[in-house]
Amino acid sequence: GQQLNQSPQSMFIQEGEDVSMNCTSSSIFNTWLWYKQDPGEGPVLLIALYKAGELTSNGRLTAQFGITRKDSFLNISASIPSDVGIYFCAGYAGGTSYGKLTFGQGTILTVHP
Amino acid sequence: KAGVTQTPRYLIKTRGQQVTLSCSPISGHRSVSWYQQTPGQGLQFLFEYFSETQRNKGNFPGRFSGRQFSNSRSEMNVSTLELGDSALYLCASSLGGTNEKLFFGSGTQLSVL
């Protein structure tokens, strides 16, 4: 089946640093979504991207939909301790993929004060 | 506006038993999707319901089934439980169109002993 390769798998950074993570796919996606999950909770939607080349911000978060439609990246600027968690990329292959997102493996982010 | 509500939060069952999980979507959302999350396989799509009809299905055995009621609430059933069914089961709701943003509940943590 379709796979999303998300990297890096984990990151250990100092508070105030910027963070970058990305997802790549062997096939085209029509929509890219980025989620954050805290332990024992469900994923929380951060950003949604719908068009190739689209760049969208949500506070300190910025995400882009790659021009080839096979990749996306997420940047977090000036990280703070509450940014700790697991970040997932997810994509819709389109067509009749109702409700069916393909998820990356996740990036575990640790922020040291 | 209340978010997606899943009950119960935790369940412990033994092999061979069956289990029913419940999900109440965000008010106005008519689509409900179910996902299984495990450390090894990540987030995997189970199925999606819209207006009481299953529109999409993932690659899970027939022991996994679901249904949706006229008020958009959904239930998921797993029969003849196996140890490998231990996972966090997540429900997500959306308006129901293609490429819609999914909003997740906190999940039901199922442990099969």
Tab-separated table of N, CA, C and O in Angstrom, chain B residues 26-105:
chain	number	residue	atom	x	y	z
B	26	ILE	N	-18.394	15.466	16.110
B	26	ILE	CA	-18.661	16.888	16.308
B	26	ILE	C	-20.043	17.197	15.733
B	26	ILE	O	-20.406	16.675	14.662
B	27	SER	N	-20.793	18.044	16.412
B	27	SER	CA	-22.127	18.394	15.952
B	27	SER	C	-22.080	18.932	14.526
B	27	SER	O	-21.271	19.810	14.193
B	28	GLY	N	-22.925	18.372	13.659
B	28	GLY	CA	-22.945	18.797	12.265
B	28	GLY	C	-22.087	17.951	11.342
B	28	GLY	O	-22.221	18.029	10.121
B	29	HIS	N	-21.193	17.167	11.907
B	29	HIS	CA	-20.363	16.260	11.098
B	29	HIS	C	-21.136	14.975	10.835
B	29	HIS	O	-21.666	14.363	11.755
B	30	ARG	N	-21.134	14.539	9.575
B	30	ARG	CA	-21.896	13.352	9.211
B	30	ARG	C	-21.015	12.150	8.869
B	30	ARG	O	-21.512	11.064	8.644
B	31	SER	N	-19.704	12.390	8.820
B	31	SER	CA	-18.784	11.299	8.506
B	31	SER	C	-18.003	10.910	9.747
B	31	SER	O	-17.505	11.781	10.484
B	32	VAL	N	-17.892	9.616	9.966
B	32	VAL	CA	-17.090	9.085	11.067
B	32	VAL	C	-16.130	8.044	10.507
B	32	VAL	O	-16.543	7.133	9.783
B	33	SER	N	-14.862	8.199	10.845
B	33	SER	CA	-13.832	7.240	10.431
B	33	SER	C	-13.209	6.622	11.671
B	33	SER	O	-13.116	7.275	12.714
B	34	TRP	N	-12.746	5.388	11.522
B	34	TRP	CA	-12.105	4.683	12.638
B	34	TRP	C	-10.684	4.302	12.236
B	34	TRP	O	-10.430	3.875	11.093
B	35	TYR	N	-9.776	4.438	13.204
B	35	TYR	CA	-8.364	4.095	12.994
B	35	TYR	C	-7.871	3.259	14.156
B	35	TYR	O	-8.333	3.401	15.300
B	36	GLN	N	-6.906	2.395	13.847
B	36	GLN	CA	-6.192	1.630	14.864
B	36	GLN	C	-4.770	2.168	14.947
B	36	GLN	O	-4.131	2.360	13.917
B	37	GLN	N	-4.305	2.432	16.153
B	37	GLN	CA	-2.924	2.901	16.325
B	37	GLN	C	-2.154	1.943	17.222
B	37	GLN	O	-2.546	1.689	18.363
B	38	THR	N	-1.057	1.400	16.695
B	38	THR	CA	-0.160	0.531	17.457
B	38	THR	C	1.265	1.022	17.277
B	38	THR	O	1.590	1.672	16.272
B	39	PRO	N	2.150	0.715	18.235
B	39	PRO	CA	3.551	1.146	18.096
B	39	PRO	C	4.218	0.579	16.843
B	39	PRO	O	5.039	1.248	16.231
B	40	GLY	N	3.832	-0.610	16.450
B	40	GLY	CA	4.494	-1.241	15.318
B	40	GLY	C	3.970	-0.812	13.960
B	40	GLY	O	4.737	-0.616	13.020
B	41	GLN	N	2.670	-0.651	13.854
B	41	GLN	CA	2.043	-0.350	12.557
B	41	GLN	C	1.626	1.104	12.412
B	41	GLN	O	1.243	1.519	11.320
B	42	GLY	N	1.679	1.874	13.471
B	42	GLY	CA	1.256	3.264	13.389
B	42	GLY	C	-0.255	3.385	13.284
B	42	GLY	O	-0.995	2.558	13.791
B	43	LEU	N	-0.673	4.424	12.584
B	43	LEU	CA	-2.102	4.692	12.418
B	43	LEU	C	-2.600	4.027	11.140
B	43	LEU	O	-2.138	4.343	10.043
B	44	GLN	N	-3.567	3.133	11.290
B	44	GLN	CA	-4.110	2.377	10.165
B	44	GLN	C	-5.618	2.612	10.066
B	44	GLN	O	-6.335	2.499	11.065
B	45	PHE	N	-6.084	2.869	8.862
B	45	PHE	CA	-7.498	3.143	8.601
B	45	PHE	C	-8.314	1.862	8.651
B	45	PHE	O	-7.956	0.857	8.023
B	46	LEU	N	-9.428	1.911	9.401
B	46	LEU	CA	-10.321	0.754	9.491
B	46	LEU	C	-11.499	0.882	8.523
B	46	LEU	O	-11.692	0.048	7.642
B	47	PHE	N	-12.328	1.915	8.706
B	47	PHE	CA	-13.468	2.166	7.827
B	47	PHE	C	-14.039	3.544	8.073
B	47	PHE	O	-13.695	4.208	9.060
B	48	GLU	N	-14.916	3.949	7.135
B	48	GLU	CA	-15.573	5.255	7.208
B	48	GLU	C	-17.051	5.098	6.934
B	48	GLU	O	-17.449	4.318	6.059
B	49	TYR	N	-17.864	5.835	7.698
B	49	TYR	CA	-19.301	5.814	7.540
B	49	TYR	C	-19.826	7.220	7.289
B	49	TYR	O	-19.327	8.199	7.866
B	50	PHE	N	-20.849	7.290	6.433
B	50	PHE	CA	-21.515	8.559	6.139
B	50	PHE	C	-22.975	8.243	5.923
B	50	PHE	O	-23.322	7.360	5.124
B	51	SER	N	-23.837	8.967	6.620
B	51	SER	CA	-25.284	8.726	6.501
B	51	SER	C	-25.616	7.243	6.614
B	51	SER	O	-26.340	6.685	5.774
B	52	GLU	N	-25.062	6.625	7.628
B	52	GLU	CA	-25.347	5.231	8.002
B	52	GLU	C	-24.835	4.204	6.994
B	52	GLU	O	-25.176	3.015	7.098
B	53	THR	N	-24.026	4.649	6.026
B	53	THR	CA	-23.500	3.745	4.992
B	53	THR	C	-21.978	3.711	5.062
B	53	THR	O	-21.334	4.755	5.192
B	54	GLN	N	-21.424	2.527	4.940
B	54	GLN	CA	-19.973	2.403	4.877
B	54	GLN	C	-19.513	2.753	3.473
B	54	GLN	O	-19.870	2.075	2.506
B	55	ARG	N	-18.680	3.797	3.351
B	55	ARG	CA	-18.220	4.241	2.036
B	55	ARG	C	-16.799	3.763	1.728
B	55	ARG	O	-16.382	3.741	0.580
B	56	ASN	N	-16.057	3.448	2.778
B	56	ASN	CA	-14.665	3.097	2.554
B	56	ASN	C	-14.227	2.127	3.629
B	56	ASN	O	-14.716	2.172	4.774
B	57	LYS	N	-13.301	1.247	3.263
B	57	LYS	CA	-12.875	0.204	4.184
B	57	LYS	C	-11.388	-0.050	4.014
B	57	LYS	O	-10.879	-0.066	2.884
B	58	GLY	N	-10.699	-0.267	5.119
B	58	GLY	CA	-9.280	-0.595	5.083
B	58	GLY	C	-9.071	-2.097	5.027
B	58	GLY	O	-10.011	-2.868	4.839
B	59	ASN	N	-7.819	-2.497	5.178
B	59	ASN	CA	-7.463	-3.911	5.065
B	59	ASN	C	-7.422	-4.602	6.421
B	59	ASN	O	-6.360	-4.986	6.900
B	60	PHE	N	-8.560	-4.750	7.021
B	60	PHE	CA	-8.676	-5.443	8.296
B	60	PHE	C	-9.623	-6.630	8.124
B	60	PHE	O	-10.515	-6.612	7.274
B	61	PRO	N	-9.432	-7.669	8.962
B	61	PRO	CA	-10.312	-8.844	8.836
B	61	PRO	C	-11.753	-8.517	9.203
B	61	PRO	O	-12.041	-7.496	9.830
B	62	GLY	N	-12.645	-9.420	8.818
B	62	GLY	CA	-14.065	-9.221	9.040
B	62	GLY	C	-14.469	-9.166	10.510
B	62	GLY	O	-15.600	-8.786	10.820
B	63	ARG	N	-13.534	-9.523	11.406
B	63	ARG	CA	-13.844	-9.432	12.840
B	63	ARG	C	-14.070	-7.978	13.263
B	63	ARG	O	-14.664	-7.713	14.301
B	64	PHE	N	-13.571	-7.076	12.443
B	64	PHE	CA	-13.733	-5.645	12.715
B	64	PHE	C	-14.933	-5.140	11.907
B	64	PHE	O	-14.953	-5.256	10.687
B	65	SER	N	-15.902	-4.605	12.602
B	65	SER	CA	-17.089	-4.102	11.923
B	65	SER	C	-17.542	-2.817	12.588
B	65	SER	O	-17.101	-2.480	13.693
B	66	GLY	N	-18.407	-2.126	11.905
B	66	GLY	CA	-18.896	-0.879	12.469
B	66	GLY	C	-20.297	-0.596	11.996
B	66	GLY	O	-20.859	-1.320	11.150
B	67	ARG	N	-20.855	0.460	12.539
B	67	ARG	CA	-22.136	0.935	12.055
B	67	ARG	C	-22.294	2.388	12.471
B	67	ARG	O	-21.598	2.874	13.371
B	68	GLN	N	-23.222	3.045	11.796
B	68	GLN	CA	-23.503	4.435	12.120
B	68	GLN	C	-25.002	4.596	12.266
B	68	GLN	O	-25.787	4.014	11.503
B	69	PHE	N	-25.371	5.421	13.212
B	69	PHE	CA	-26.788	5.638	13.487
B	69	PHE	C	-27.268	6.928	12.811
B	69	PHE	O	-26.457	7.720	12.305
B	70	SER	N	-28.584	7.129	12.828
B	70	SER	CA	-29.158	8.287	12.136
B	70	SER	C	-28.701	9.619	12.735
B	70	SER	O	-28.726	10.648	12.057
B	71	ASN	N	-28.235	9.616	13.966
B	71	ASN	CA	-27.733	10.862	14.574
B	71	ASN	C	-26.226	11.019	14.362
B	71	ASN	O	-25.608	11.872	14.997
B	72	SER	N	-25.657	10.208	13.482
B	72	SER	CA	-24.239	10.210	13.092
B	72	SER	C	-23.317	9.559	14.118
B	72	SER	O	-22.136	9.370	13.824
B	73	ARG	N	-23.821	9.203	15.264
B	73	ARG	CA	-22.996	8.457	16.223
B	73	ARG	C	-22.614	7.112	15.607
B	73	ARG	O	-23.359	6.555	14.782
B	74	SER	N	-21.441	6.628	16.000
B	74	SER	CA	-20.956	5.389	15.397
B	74	SER	C	-20.455	4.435	16.478
B	74	SER	O	-20.034	4.859	17.572
B	75	GLU	N	-20.531	3.176	16.166
B	75	GLU	CA	-19.961	2.131	17.017
B	75	GLU	C	-19.052	1.254	16.185
B	75	GLU	O	-19.274	1.053	14.988
B	76	MET	N	-18.035	0.731	16.853
B	76	MET	CA	-17.128	-0.211	16.217
B	76	MET	C	-17.109	-1.468	17.070
B	76	MET	O	-17.080	-1.381	18.303
B	77	ASN	N	-17.157	-2.615	16.420
B	77	ASN	CA	-17.178	-3.885	17.124
B	77	ASN	C	-16.007	-4.749	16.672
B	77	ASN	O	-15.687	-4.798	15.477
B	78	VAL	N	-15.383	-5.390	17.631
B	78	VAL	CA	-14.343	-6.367	17.303
B	78	VAL	C	-14.750	-7.680	17.963
B	78	VAL	O	-14.948	-7.731	19.183
B	79	SER	N	-14.903	-8.706	17.160
B	79	SER	CA	-15.302	-10.009	17.691
B	79	SER	C	-14.079	-10.916	17.820
B	79	SER	O	-13.042	-10.674	17.192
B	80	THR	N	-14.216	-11.946	18.620
B	80	THR	CA	-13.155	-12.944	18.814
B	80	THR	C	-11.793	-12.265	18.953
B	80	THR	O	-10.879	-12.425	18.134
B	81	LEU	N	-11.658	-11.500	19.998
B	81	LEU	CA	-10.452	-10.706	20.204
B	81	LEU	C	-9.181	-11.542	20.239
B	81	LEU	O	-9.153	-12.660	20.773
B	82	GLU	N	-8.125	-10.975	19.639
B	82	GLU	CA	-6.800	-11.584	19.651
B	82	GLU	C	-5.847	-10.638	20.387
B	82	GLU	O	-6.109	-9.435	20.486
B	83	LEU	N	-4.728	-11.198	20.853
B	83	LEU	CA	-3.755	-10.376	21.568
B	83	LEU	C	-3.306	-9.188	20.719
B	83	LEU	O	-3.095	-8.083	21.223
B	84	GLY	N	-3.178	-9.423	19.418
B	84	GLY	CA	-2.709	-8.383	18.512
B	84	GLY	C	-3.696	-7.252	18.291
B	84	GLY	O	-3.362	-6.264	17.639
B	85	ASP	N	-4.895	-7.402	18.832
B	85	ASP	CA	-5.888	-6.321	18.692
B	85	ASP	C	-5.681	-5.235	19.747
B	85	ASP	O	-6.352	-4.204	19.708
B	86	SER	N	-4.765	-5.463	20.677
B	86	SER	CA	-4.462	-4.430	21.676
B	86	SER	C	-3.932	-3.199	20.959
B	86	SER	O	-2.956	-3.261	20.201
B	87	ALA	N	-4.581	-2.073	21.182
B	87	ALA	CA	-4.240	-0.860	20.440
B	87	ALA	C	-5.046	0.307	20.970
B	87	ALA	O	-5.971	0.135	21.773
B	88	LEU	N	-4.682	1.487	20.487
B	88	LEU	CA	-5.504	2.678	20.709
B	88	LEU	C	-6.418	2.812	19.494
B	88	LEU	O	-5.936	2.887	18.354
B	89	TYR	N	-7.718	2.798	19.714
B	89	TYR	CA	-8.677	2.925	18.629
B	89	TYR	C	-9.194	4.358	18.609
B	89	TYR	O	-9.749	4.842	19.588
B	90	LEU	N	-9.003	4.989	17.481
B	90	LEU	CA	-9.334	6.399	17.333
B	90	LEU	C	-10.496	6.580	16.371
B	90	LEU	O	-10.559	5.928	15.328
B	91	CYS	N	-11.363	7.476	16.736
B	91	CYS	CA	-12.480	7.853	15.893
B	91	CYS	C	-12.242	9.290	15.431
B	91	CYS	O	-11.704	10.112	16.194
B	92	ALA	N	-12.598	9.581	14.200
B	92	ALA	CA	-12.454	10.937	13.677
B	92	ALA	C	-13.718	11.329	12.940
B	92	ALA	O	-14.372	10.485	12.314
B	93	SER	N	-14.077	12.587	13.013
B	93	SER	CA	-15.258	13.032	12.294
B	93	SER	C	-14.911	14.144	11.311
B	93	SER	O	-13.896	14.827	11.439
B	94	SER	N	-15.770	14.283	10.306
B	94	SER	CA	-15.605	15.344	9.314
B	94	SER	C	-16.966	15.657	8.715
B	94	SER	O	-17.950	14.974	8.990
B	95	LEU	N	-16.998	16.679	7.854
B	95	LEU	CA	-18.251	17.045	7.197
B	95	LEU	C	-18.681	15.988	6.186
B	95	LEU	O	-19.861	15.859	5.879
B	96	GLY	N	-17.693	15.263	5.631
B	96	GLY	CA	-18.037	14.139	4.782
B	96	GLY	C	-17.689	14.276	3.315
B	96	GLY	O	-17.880	13.345	2.542
B	97	GLY	N	-17.129	15.413	2.902
B	97	GLY	CA	-16.719	15.543	1.513
B	97	GLY	C	-15.386	14.867	1.262
B	97	GLY	O	-14.794	14.282	2.171
B	98	THR	N	-14.869	14.980	0.045
B	98	THR	CA	-13.561	14.395	-0.235
B	98	THR	C	-12.471	15.305	0.314
B	98	THR	O	-12.633	16.520	0.372
B	99	ASN	N	-11.364	14.704	0.724
B	99	ASN	CA	-10.208	15.444	1.236
B	99	ASN	C	-10.537	16.353	2.419
B	99	ASN	O	-9.939	17.417	2.596
B	100	GLU	N	-11.508	15.935	3.231
B	100	GLU	CA	-11.904	16.746	4.376
B	100	GLU	C	-10.914	16.611	5.535
B	100	GLU	O	-10.321	15.553	5.742
B	101	LYS	N	-10.800	17.671	6.327
B	101	LYS	CA	-10.009	17.613	7.549
B	101	LYS	C	-10.689	16.656	8.525
B	101	LYS	O	-11.910	16.706	8.700
B	102	LEU	N	-9.899	15.775	9.133
B	102	LEU	CA	-10.413	14.862	10.139
B	102	LEU	C	-10.084	15.388	11.531
B	102	LEU	O	-8.957	15.820	11.784
B	103	PHE	N	-11.060	15.325	12.403
B	103	PHE	CA	-10.878	15.748	13.795
B	103	PHE	C	-11.032	14.509	14.676
B	103	PHE	O	-12.081	13.869	14.644
B	104	PHE	N	-9.982	14.220	15.438
B	104	PHE	CA	-9.926	12.978	16.193
B	104	PHE	C	-10.405	13.134	17.628
B	104	PHE	O	-10.244	14.207	18.243
B	105	GLY	N	-10.951	12.041	18.158
B	105	GLY	CA	-11.234	11.948	19.575
B	105	GLY	C	-9.993	11.511	20.329
B	105	GLY	O	-8.924	11.333	19.741
